PDB file of C-alpha atoms in Angstrom:
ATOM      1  CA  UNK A 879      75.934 -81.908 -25.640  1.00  0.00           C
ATOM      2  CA  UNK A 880      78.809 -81.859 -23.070  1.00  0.00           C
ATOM      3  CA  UNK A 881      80.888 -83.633 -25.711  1.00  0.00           C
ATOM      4  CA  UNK A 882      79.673 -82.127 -28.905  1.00  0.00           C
ATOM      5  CA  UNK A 883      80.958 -78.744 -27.393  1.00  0.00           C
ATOM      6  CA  UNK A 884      84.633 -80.425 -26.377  1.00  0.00           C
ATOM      7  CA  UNK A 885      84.877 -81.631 -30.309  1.00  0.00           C
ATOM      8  CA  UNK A 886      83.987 -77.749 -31.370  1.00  0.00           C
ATOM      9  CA  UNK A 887      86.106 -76.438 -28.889  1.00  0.00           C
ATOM     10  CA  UNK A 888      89.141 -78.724 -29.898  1.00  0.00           C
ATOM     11  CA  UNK A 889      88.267 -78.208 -33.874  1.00  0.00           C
ATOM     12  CA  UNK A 890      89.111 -74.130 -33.387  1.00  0.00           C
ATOM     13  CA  UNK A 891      92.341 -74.945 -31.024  1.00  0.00           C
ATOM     14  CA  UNK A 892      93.451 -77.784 -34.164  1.00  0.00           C
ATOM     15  CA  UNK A 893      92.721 -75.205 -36.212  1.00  0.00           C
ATOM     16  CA  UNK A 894      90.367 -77.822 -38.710  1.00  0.00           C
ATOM     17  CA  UNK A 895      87.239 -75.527 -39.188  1.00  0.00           C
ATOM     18  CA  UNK A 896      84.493 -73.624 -37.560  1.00  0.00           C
ATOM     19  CA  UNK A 897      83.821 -73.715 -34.195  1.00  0.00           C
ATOM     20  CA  UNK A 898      81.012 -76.213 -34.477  1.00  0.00           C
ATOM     21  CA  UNK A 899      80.527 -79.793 -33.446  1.00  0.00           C
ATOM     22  CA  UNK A 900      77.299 -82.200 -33.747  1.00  0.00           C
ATOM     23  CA  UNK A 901      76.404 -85.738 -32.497  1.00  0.00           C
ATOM     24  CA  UNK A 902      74.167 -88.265 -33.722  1.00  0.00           C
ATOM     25  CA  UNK A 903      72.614 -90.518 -31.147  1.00  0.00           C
ATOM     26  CA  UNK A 904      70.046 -93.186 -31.121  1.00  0.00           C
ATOM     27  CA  UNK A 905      68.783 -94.618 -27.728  1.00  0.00           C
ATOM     28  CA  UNK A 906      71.162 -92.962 -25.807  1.00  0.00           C
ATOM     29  CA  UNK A 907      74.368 -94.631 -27.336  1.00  0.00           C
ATOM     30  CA  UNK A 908      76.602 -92.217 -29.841  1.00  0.00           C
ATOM     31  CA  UNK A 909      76.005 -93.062 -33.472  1.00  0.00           C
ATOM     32  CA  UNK A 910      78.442 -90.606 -35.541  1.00  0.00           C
ATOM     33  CA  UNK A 911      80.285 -87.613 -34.448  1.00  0.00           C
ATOM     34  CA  UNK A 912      81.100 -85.022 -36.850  1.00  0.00           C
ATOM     35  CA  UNK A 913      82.845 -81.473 -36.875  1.00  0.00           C
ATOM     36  CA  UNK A 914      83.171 -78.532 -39.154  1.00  0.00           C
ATOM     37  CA  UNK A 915      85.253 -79.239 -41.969  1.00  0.00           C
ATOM     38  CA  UNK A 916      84.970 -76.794 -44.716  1.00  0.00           C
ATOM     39  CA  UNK A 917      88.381 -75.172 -44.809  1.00  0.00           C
ATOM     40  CA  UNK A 918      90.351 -78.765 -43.671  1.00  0.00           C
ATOM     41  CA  UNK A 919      88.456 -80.741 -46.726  1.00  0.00           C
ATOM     42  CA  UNK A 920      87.673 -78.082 -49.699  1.00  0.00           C
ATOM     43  CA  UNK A 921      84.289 -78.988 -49.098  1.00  0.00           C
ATOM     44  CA  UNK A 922      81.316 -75.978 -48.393  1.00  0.00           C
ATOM     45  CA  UNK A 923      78.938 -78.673 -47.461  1.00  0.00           C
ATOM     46  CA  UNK A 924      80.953 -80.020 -44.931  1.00  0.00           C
ATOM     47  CA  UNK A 925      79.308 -79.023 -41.879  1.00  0.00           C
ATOM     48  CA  UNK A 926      79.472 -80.835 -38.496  1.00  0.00           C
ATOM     49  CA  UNK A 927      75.664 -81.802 -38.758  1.00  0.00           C
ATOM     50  CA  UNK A 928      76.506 -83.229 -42.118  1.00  0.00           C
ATOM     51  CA  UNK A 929      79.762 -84.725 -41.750  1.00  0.00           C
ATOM     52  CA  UNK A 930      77.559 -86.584 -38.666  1.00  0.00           C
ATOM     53  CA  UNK A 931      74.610 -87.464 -40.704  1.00  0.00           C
ATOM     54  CA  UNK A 932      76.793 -88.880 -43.125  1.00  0.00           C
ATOM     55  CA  UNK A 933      78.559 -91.033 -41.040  1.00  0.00           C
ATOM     56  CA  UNK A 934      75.593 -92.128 -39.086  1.00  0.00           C
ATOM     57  CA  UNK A 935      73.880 -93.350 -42.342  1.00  0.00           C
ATOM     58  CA  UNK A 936      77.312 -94.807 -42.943  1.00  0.00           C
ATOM     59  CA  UNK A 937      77.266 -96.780 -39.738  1.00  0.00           C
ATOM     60  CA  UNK A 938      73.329 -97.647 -39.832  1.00  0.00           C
ATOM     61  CA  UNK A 939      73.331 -98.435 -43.767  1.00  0.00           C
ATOM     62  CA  UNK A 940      70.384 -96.585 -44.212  1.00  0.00           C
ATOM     63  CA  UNK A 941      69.491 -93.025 -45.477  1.00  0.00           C
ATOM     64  CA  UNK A 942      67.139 -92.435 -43.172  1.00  0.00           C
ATOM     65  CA  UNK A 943      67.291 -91.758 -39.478  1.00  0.00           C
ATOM     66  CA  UNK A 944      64.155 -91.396 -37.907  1.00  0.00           C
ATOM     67  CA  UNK A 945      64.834 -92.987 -34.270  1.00  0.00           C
ATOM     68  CA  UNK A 946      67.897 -90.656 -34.016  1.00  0.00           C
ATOM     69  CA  UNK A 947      68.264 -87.209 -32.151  1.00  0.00           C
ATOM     70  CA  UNK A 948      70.972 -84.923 -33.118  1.00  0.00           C
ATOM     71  CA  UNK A 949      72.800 -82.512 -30.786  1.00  0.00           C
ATOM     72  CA  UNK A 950      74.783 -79.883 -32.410  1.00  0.00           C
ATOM     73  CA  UNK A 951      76.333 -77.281 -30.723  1.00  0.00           C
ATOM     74  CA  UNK A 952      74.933 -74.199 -32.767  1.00  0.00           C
ATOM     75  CA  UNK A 953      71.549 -73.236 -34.856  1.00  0.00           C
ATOM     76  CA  UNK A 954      71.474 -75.794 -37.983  1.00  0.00           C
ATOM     77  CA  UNK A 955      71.896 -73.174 -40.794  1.00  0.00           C
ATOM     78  CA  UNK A 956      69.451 -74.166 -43.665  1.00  0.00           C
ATOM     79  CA  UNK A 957      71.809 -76.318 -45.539  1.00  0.00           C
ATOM     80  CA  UNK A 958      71.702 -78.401 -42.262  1.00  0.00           C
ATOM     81  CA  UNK A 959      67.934 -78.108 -41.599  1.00  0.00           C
ATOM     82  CA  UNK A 960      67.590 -79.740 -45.187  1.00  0.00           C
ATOM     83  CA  UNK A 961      69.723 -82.141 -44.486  1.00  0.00           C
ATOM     84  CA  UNK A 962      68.113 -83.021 -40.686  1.00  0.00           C
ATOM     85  CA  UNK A 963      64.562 -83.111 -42.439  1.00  0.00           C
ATOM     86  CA  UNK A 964      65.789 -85.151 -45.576  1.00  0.00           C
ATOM     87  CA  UNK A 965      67.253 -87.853 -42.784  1.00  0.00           C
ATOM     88  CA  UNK A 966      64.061 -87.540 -40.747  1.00  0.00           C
ATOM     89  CA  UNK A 967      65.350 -87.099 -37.606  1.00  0.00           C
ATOM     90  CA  UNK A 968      62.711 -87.140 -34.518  1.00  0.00           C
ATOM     91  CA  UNK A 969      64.134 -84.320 -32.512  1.00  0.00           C
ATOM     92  CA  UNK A 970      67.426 -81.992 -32.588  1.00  0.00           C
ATOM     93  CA  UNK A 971      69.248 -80.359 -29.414  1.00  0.00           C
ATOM     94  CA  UNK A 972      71.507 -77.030 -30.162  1.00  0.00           C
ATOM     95  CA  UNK A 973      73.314 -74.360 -28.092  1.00  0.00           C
ATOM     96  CA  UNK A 974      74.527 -71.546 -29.906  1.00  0.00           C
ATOM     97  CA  UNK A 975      71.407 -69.409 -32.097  1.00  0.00           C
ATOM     98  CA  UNK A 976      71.525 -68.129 -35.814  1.00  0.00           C
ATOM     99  CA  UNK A 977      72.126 -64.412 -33.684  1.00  0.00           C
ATOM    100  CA  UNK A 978      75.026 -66.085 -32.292  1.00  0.00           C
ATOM    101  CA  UNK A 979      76.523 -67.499 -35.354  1.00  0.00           C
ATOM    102  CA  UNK A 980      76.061 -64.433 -37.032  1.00  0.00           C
ATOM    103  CA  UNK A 981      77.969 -62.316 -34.872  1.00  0.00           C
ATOM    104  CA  UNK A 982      81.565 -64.037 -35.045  1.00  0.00           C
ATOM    105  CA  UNK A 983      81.031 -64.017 -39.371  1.00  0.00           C
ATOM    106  CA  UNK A 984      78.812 -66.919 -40.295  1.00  0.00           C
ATOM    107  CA  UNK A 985      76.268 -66.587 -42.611  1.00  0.00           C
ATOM    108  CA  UNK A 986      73.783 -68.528 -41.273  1.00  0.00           C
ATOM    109  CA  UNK A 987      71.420 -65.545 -40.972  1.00  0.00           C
ATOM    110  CA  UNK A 988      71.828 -64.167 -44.224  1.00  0.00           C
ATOM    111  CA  UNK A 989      71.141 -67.368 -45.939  1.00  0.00           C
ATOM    112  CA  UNK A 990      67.678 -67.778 -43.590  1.00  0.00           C
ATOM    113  CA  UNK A 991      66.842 -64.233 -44.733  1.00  0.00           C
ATOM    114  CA  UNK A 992      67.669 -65.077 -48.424  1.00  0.00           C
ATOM    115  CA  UNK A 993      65.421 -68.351 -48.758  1.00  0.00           C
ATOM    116  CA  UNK A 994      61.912 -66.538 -48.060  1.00  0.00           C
ATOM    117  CA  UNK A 995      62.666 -63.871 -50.596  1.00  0.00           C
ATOM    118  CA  UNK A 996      60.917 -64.800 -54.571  1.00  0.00           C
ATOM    119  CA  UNK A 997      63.192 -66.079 -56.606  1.00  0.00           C
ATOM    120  CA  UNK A 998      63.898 -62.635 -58.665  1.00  0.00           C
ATOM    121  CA  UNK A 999      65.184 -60.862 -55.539  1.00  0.00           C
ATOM    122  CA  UNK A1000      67.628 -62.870 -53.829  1.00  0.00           C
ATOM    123  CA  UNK A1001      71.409 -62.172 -54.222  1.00  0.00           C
ATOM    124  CA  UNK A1002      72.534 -64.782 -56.005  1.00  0.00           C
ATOM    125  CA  UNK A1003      70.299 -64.873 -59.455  1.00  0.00           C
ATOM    126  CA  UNK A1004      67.900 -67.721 -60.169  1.00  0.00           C
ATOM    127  CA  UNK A1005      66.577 -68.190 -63.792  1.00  0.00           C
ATOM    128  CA  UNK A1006      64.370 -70.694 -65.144  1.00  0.00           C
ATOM    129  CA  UNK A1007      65.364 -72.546 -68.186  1.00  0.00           C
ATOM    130  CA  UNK A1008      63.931 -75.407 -70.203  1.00  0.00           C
ATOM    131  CA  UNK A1009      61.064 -76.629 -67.684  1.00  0.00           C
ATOM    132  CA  UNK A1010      59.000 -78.705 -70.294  1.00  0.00           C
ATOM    133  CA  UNK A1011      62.113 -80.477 -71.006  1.00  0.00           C
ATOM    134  CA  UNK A1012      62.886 -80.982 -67.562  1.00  0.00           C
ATOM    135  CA  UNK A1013      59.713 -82.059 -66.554  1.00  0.00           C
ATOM    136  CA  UNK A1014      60.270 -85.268 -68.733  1.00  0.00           C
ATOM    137  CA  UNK A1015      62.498 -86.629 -65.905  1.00  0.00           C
ATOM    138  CA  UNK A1016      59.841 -86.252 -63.477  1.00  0.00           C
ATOM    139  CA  UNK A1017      57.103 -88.224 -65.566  1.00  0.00           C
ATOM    140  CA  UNK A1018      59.901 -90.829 -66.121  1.00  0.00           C
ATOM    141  CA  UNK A1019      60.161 -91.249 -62.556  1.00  0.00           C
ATOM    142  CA  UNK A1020      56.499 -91.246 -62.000  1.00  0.00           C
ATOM    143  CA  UNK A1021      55.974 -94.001 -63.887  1.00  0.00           C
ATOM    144  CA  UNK A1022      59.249 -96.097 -62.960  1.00  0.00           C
ATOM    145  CA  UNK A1023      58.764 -99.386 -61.184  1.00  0.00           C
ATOM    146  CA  UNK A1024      62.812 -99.902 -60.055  1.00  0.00           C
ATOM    147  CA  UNK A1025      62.826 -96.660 -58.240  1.00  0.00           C
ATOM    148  CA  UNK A1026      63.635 -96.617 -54.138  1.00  0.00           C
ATOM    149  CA  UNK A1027      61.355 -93.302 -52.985  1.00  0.00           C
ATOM    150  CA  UNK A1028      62.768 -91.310 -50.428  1.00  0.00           C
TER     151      UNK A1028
ATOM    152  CA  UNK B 825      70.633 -77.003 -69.555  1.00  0.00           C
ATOM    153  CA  UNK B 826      70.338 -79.436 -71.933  1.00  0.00           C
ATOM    154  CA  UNK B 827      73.542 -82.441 -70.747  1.00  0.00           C
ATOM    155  CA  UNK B 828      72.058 -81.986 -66.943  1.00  0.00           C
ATOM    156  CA  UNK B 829      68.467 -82.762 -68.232  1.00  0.00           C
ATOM    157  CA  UNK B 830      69.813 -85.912 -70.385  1.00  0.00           C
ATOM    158  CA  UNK B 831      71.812 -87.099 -67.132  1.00  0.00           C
ATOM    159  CA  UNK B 832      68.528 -86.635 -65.150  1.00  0.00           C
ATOM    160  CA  UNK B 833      66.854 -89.316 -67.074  1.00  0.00           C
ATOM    161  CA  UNK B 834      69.528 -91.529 -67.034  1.00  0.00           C
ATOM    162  CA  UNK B 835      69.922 -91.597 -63.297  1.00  0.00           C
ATOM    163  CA  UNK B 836      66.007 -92.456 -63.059  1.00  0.00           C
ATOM    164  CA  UNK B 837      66.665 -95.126 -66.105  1.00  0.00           C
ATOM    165  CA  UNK B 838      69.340 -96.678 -64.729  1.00  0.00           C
ATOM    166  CA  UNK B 839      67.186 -96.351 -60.463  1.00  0.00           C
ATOM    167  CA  UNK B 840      70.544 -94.420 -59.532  1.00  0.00           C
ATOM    168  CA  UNK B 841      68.559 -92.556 -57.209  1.00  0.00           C
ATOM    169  CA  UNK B 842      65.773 -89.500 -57.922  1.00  0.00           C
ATOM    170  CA  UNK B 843      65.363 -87.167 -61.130  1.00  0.00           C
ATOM    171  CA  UNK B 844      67.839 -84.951 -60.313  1.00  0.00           C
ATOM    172  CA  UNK B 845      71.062 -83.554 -61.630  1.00  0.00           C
ATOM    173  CA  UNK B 846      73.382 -80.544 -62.196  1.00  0.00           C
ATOM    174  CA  UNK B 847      76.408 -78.992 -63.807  1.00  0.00           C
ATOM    175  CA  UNK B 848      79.036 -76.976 -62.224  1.00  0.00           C
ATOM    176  CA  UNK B 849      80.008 -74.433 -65.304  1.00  0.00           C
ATOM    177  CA  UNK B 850      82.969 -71.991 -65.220  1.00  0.00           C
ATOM    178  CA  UNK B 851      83.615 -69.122 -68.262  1.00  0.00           C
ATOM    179  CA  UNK B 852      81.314 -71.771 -70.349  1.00  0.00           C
ATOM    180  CA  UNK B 853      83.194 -75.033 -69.990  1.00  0.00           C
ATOM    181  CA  UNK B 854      82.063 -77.620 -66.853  1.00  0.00           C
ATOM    182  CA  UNK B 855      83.587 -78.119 -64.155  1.00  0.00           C
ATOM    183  CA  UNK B 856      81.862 -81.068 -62.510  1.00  0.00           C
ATOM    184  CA  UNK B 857      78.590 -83.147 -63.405  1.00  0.00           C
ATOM    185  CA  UNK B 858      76.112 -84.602 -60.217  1.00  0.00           C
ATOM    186  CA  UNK B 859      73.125 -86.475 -60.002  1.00  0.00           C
ATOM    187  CA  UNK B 860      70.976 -87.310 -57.436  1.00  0.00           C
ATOM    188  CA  UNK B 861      72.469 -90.389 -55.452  1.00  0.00           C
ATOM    189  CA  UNK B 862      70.751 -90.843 -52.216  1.00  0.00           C
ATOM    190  CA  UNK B 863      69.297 -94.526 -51.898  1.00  0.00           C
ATOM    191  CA  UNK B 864      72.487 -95.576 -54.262  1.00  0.00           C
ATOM    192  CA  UNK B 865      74.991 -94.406 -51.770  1.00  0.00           C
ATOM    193  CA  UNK B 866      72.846 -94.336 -48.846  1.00  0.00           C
ATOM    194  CA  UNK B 867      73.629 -90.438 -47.518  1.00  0.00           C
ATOM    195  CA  UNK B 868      70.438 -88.377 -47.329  1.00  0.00           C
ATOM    196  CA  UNK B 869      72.930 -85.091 -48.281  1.00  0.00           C
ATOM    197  CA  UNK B 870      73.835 -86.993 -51.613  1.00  0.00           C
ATOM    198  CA  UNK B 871      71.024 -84.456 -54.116  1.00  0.00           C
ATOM    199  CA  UNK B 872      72.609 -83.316 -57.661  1.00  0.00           C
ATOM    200  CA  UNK B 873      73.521 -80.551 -56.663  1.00  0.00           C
ATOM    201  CA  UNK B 874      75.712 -81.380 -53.800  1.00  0.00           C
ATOM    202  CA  UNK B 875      77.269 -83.911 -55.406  1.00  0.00           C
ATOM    203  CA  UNK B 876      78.260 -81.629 -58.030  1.00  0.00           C
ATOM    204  CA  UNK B 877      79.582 -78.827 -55.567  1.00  0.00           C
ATOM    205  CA  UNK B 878      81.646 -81.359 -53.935  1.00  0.00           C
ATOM    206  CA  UNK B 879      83.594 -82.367 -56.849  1.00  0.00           C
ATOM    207  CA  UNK B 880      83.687 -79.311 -58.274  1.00  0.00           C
ATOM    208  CA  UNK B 881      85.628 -77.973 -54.968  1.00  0.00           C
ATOM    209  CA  UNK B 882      87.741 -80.779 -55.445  1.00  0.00           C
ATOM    210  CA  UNK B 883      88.311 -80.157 -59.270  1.00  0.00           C
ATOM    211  CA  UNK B 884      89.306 -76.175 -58.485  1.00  0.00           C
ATOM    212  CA  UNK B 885      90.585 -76.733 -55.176  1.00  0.00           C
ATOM    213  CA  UNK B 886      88.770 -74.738 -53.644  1.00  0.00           C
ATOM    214  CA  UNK B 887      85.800 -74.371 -51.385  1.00  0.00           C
ATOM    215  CA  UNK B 888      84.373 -71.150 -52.658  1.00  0.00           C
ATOM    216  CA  UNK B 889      82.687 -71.112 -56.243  1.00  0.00           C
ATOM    217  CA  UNK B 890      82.673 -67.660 -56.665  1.00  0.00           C
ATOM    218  CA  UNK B 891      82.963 -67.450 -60.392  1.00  0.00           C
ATOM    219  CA  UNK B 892      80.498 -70.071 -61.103  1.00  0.00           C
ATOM    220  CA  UNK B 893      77.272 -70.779 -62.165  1.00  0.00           C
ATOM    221  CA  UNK B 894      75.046 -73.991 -61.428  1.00  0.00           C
ATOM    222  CA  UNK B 895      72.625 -75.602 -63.799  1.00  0.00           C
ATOM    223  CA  UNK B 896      70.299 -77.753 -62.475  1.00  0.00           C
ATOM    224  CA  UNK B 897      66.933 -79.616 -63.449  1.00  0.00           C
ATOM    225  CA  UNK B 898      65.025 -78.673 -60.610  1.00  0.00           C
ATOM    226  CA  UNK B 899      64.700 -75.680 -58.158  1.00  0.00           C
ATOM    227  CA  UNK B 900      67.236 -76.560 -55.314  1.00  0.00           C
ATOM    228  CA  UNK B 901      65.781 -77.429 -52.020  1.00  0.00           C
ATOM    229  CA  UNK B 902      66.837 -75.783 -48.574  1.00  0.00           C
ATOM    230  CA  UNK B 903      69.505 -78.003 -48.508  1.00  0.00           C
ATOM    231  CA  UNK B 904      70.916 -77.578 -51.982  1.00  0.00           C
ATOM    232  CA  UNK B 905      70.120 -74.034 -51.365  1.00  0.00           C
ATOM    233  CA  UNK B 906      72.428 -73.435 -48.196  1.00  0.00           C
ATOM    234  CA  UNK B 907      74.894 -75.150 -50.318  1.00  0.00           C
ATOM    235  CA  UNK B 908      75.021 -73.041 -53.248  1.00  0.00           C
ATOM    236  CA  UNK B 909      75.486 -69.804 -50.532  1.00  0.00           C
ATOM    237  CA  UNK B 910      78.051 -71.669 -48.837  1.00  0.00           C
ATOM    238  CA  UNK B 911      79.960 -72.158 -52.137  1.00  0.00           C
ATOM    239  CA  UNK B 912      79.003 -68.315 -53.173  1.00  0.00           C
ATOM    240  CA  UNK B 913      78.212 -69.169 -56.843  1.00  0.00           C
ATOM    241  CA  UNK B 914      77.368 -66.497 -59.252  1.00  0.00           C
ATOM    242  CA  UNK B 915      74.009 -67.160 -60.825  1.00  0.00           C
ATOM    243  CA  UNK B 916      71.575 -70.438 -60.610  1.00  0.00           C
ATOM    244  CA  UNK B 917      69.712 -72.205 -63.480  1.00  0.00           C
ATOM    245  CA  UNK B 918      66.756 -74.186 -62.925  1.00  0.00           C
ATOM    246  CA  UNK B 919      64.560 -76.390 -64.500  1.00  0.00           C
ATOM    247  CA  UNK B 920      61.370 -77.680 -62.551  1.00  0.00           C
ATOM    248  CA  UNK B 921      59.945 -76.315 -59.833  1.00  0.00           C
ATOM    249  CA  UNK B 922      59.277 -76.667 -56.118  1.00  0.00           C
ATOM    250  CA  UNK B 923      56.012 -76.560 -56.935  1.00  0.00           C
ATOM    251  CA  UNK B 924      56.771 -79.829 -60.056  1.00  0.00           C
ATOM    252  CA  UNK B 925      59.097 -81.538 -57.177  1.00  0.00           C
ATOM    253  CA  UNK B 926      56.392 -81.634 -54.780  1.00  0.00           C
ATOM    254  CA  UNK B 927      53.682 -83.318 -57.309  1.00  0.00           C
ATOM    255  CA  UNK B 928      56.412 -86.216 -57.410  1.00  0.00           C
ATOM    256  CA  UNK B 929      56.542 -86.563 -53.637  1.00  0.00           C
ATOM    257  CA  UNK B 930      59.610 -84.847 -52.697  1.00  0.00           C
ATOM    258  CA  UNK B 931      59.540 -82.680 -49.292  1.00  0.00           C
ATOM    259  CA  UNK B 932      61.375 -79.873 -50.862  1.00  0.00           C
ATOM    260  CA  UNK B 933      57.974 -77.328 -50.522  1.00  0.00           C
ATOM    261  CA  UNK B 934      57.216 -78.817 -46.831  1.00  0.00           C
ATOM    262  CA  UNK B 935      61.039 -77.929 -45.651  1.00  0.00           C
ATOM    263  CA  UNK B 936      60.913 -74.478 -47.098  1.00  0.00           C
ATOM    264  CA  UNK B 937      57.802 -73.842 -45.149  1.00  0.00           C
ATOM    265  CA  UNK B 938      58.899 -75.425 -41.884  1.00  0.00           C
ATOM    266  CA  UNK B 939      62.261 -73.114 -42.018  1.00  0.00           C
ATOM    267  CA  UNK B 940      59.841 -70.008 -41.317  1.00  0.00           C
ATOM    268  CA  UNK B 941      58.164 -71.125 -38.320  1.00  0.00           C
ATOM    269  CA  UNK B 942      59.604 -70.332 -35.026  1.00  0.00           C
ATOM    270  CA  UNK B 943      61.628 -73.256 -34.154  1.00  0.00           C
ATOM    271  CA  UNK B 944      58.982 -74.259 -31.114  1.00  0.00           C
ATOM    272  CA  UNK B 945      56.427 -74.596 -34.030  1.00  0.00           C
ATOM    273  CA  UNK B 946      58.395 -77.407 -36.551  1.00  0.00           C
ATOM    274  CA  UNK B 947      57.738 -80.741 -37.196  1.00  0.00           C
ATOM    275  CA  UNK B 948      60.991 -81.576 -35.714  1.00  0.00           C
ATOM    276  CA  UNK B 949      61.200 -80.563 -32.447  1.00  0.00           C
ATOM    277  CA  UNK B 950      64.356 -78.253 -31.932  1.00  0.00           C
ATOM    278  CA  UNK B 951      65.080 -77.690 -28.062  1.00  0.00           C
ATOM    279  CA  UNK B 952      68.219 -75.369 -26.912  1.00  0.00           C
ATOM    280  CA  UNK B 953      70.442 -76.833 -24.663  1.00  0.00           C
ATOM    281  CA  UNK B 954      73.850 -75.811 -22.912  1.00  0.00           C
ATOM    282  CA  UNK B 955      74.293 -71.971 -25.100  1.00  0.00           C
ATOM    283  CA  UNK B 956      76.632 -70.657 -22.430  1.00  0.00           C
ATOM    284  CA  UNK B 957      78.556 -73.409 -22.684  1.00  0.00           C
ATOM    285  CA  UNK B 958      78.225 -74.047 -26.882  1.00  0.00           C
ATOM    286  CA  UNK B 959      79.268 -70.009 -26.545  1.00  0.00           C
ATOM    287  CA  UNK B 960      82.944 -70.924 -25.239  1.00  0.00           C
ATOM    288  CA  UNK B 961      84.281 -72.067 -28.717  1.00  0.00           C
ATOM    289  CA  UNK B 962      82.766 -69.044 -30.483  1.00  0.00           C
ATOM    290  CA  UNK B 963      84.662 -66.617 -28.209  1.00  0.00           C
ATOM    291  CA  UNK B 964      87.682 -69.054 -28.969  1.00  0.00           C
ATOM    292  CA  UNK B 965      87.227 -68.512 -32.591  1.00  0.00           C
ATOM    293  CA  UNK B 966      86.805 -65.237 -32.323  1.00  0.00           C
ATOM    294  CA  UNK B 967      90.478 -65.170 -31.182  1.00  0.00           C
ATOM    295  CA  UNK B 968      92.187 -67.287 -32.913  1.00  0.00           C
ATOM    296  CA  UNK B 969      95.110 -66.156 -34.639  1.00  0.00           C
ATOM    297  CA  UNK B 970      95.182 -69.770 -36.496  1.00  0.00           C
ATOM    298  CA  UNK B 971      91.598 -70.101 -38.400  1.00  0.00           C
ATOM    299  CA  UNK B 972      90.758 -69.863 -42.172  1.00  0.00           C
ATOM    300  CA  UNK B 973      87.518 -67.913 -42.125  1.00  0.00           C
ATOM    301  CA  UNK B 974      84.776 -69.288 -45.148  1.00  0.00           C
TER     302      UNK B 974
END
């Protein structure tokens, strides 16, 4: 954690992106770093947790890591908390809450608040369209014999 | 509706990854196409719709999507979810459902309901660690006379 909070501090002071930092690490030995990004790369979904993840898959050639902890020096917001349980991680260190995030602008909060609301309600407007022909995908995949689950 | 539903099948066709895909659309023309690439490219973050923010970003420069809207054949999950916040769209179209992506064996219905419990309660376990500490590059950023805020 010692070092995931030098890389946040030293992202704000380069000036690359948020003050946030993660690590991933698997028996003890650093895997992937990552920092925030978002501004630096044009890229919303370039959070330190994923920029890490990505990399560690990267590194471990495999899109999975489920013998790998993660420390991150803030609250995963949920964009991050998808991505930890999509990668199966076994257990995740932080140090600065949602609260905290909140405070200096982030929206971490917001978007936590947002997710439990129905559908109808939230801010940004969700509308279903076309589900029967969707739904074809999904029986395609159901019954496909070349697909990798995940 | 009806392109992101055709590219769907094709990425389950050709086992490019799950049946997933979606369309970045600005004042009716698109912006940038995804579909769902996990196993292919091995990154756990790599679901339509992320794929389609990215490059959208990159298409527009930008890493807001403010005056977009997002069609995609399946109810985003957490992740996607944080995403599309992140990237501030407009207005979401869906296809399937949680509910659909569940039946198939995707986690998106077990992450949304592990993002309500208290943190001590998850499947992952989430343990703070080092907050004063993590806190130092918030109050940093909070000063900074240098950051782009997102």
């Amino acid at each position: 954690m010692e070092r995931a909070i030098a890389l946040s501090l030293e992202n704000v002071r380069a000036a690359s992106g948020g003050p946030f930092a993660a690590l991933v690490v698997r028996n003890g030995s650093v895997i992937a770093e990552g920092t925030n990004q978002v501004t630096a790369t044009l890229d919303p979904t370039a959070h330190a947790e994923v920029v890490a993840i990505r990399r560690a898959c990267q590194a471990l050639k495999n899109f999975q890591l489920s013998d790998c902890e993660l420390y991150t020096t803030c609250e995963p917001c949920p964009m991050c908390m998808g991505a930890i349980y999509w990668a199966r991680f076994a257990k995740i260190y932080y140090g600065n809450t949602r609260a905290d995030a909140a405070k200096i602008g982030f929206d971490d909060s917001l978007i936590y608040d947002e997710l439990v609301l129905p559908l109808g309600s939230r801010k940004i407007p969700m509308i279903p369209l076309m589900r029967d022909q969707a739904l074809v995908a999904f029986r395609e995949w159901e019954k496909s014999p070349a697909k990798t689950e995940y």
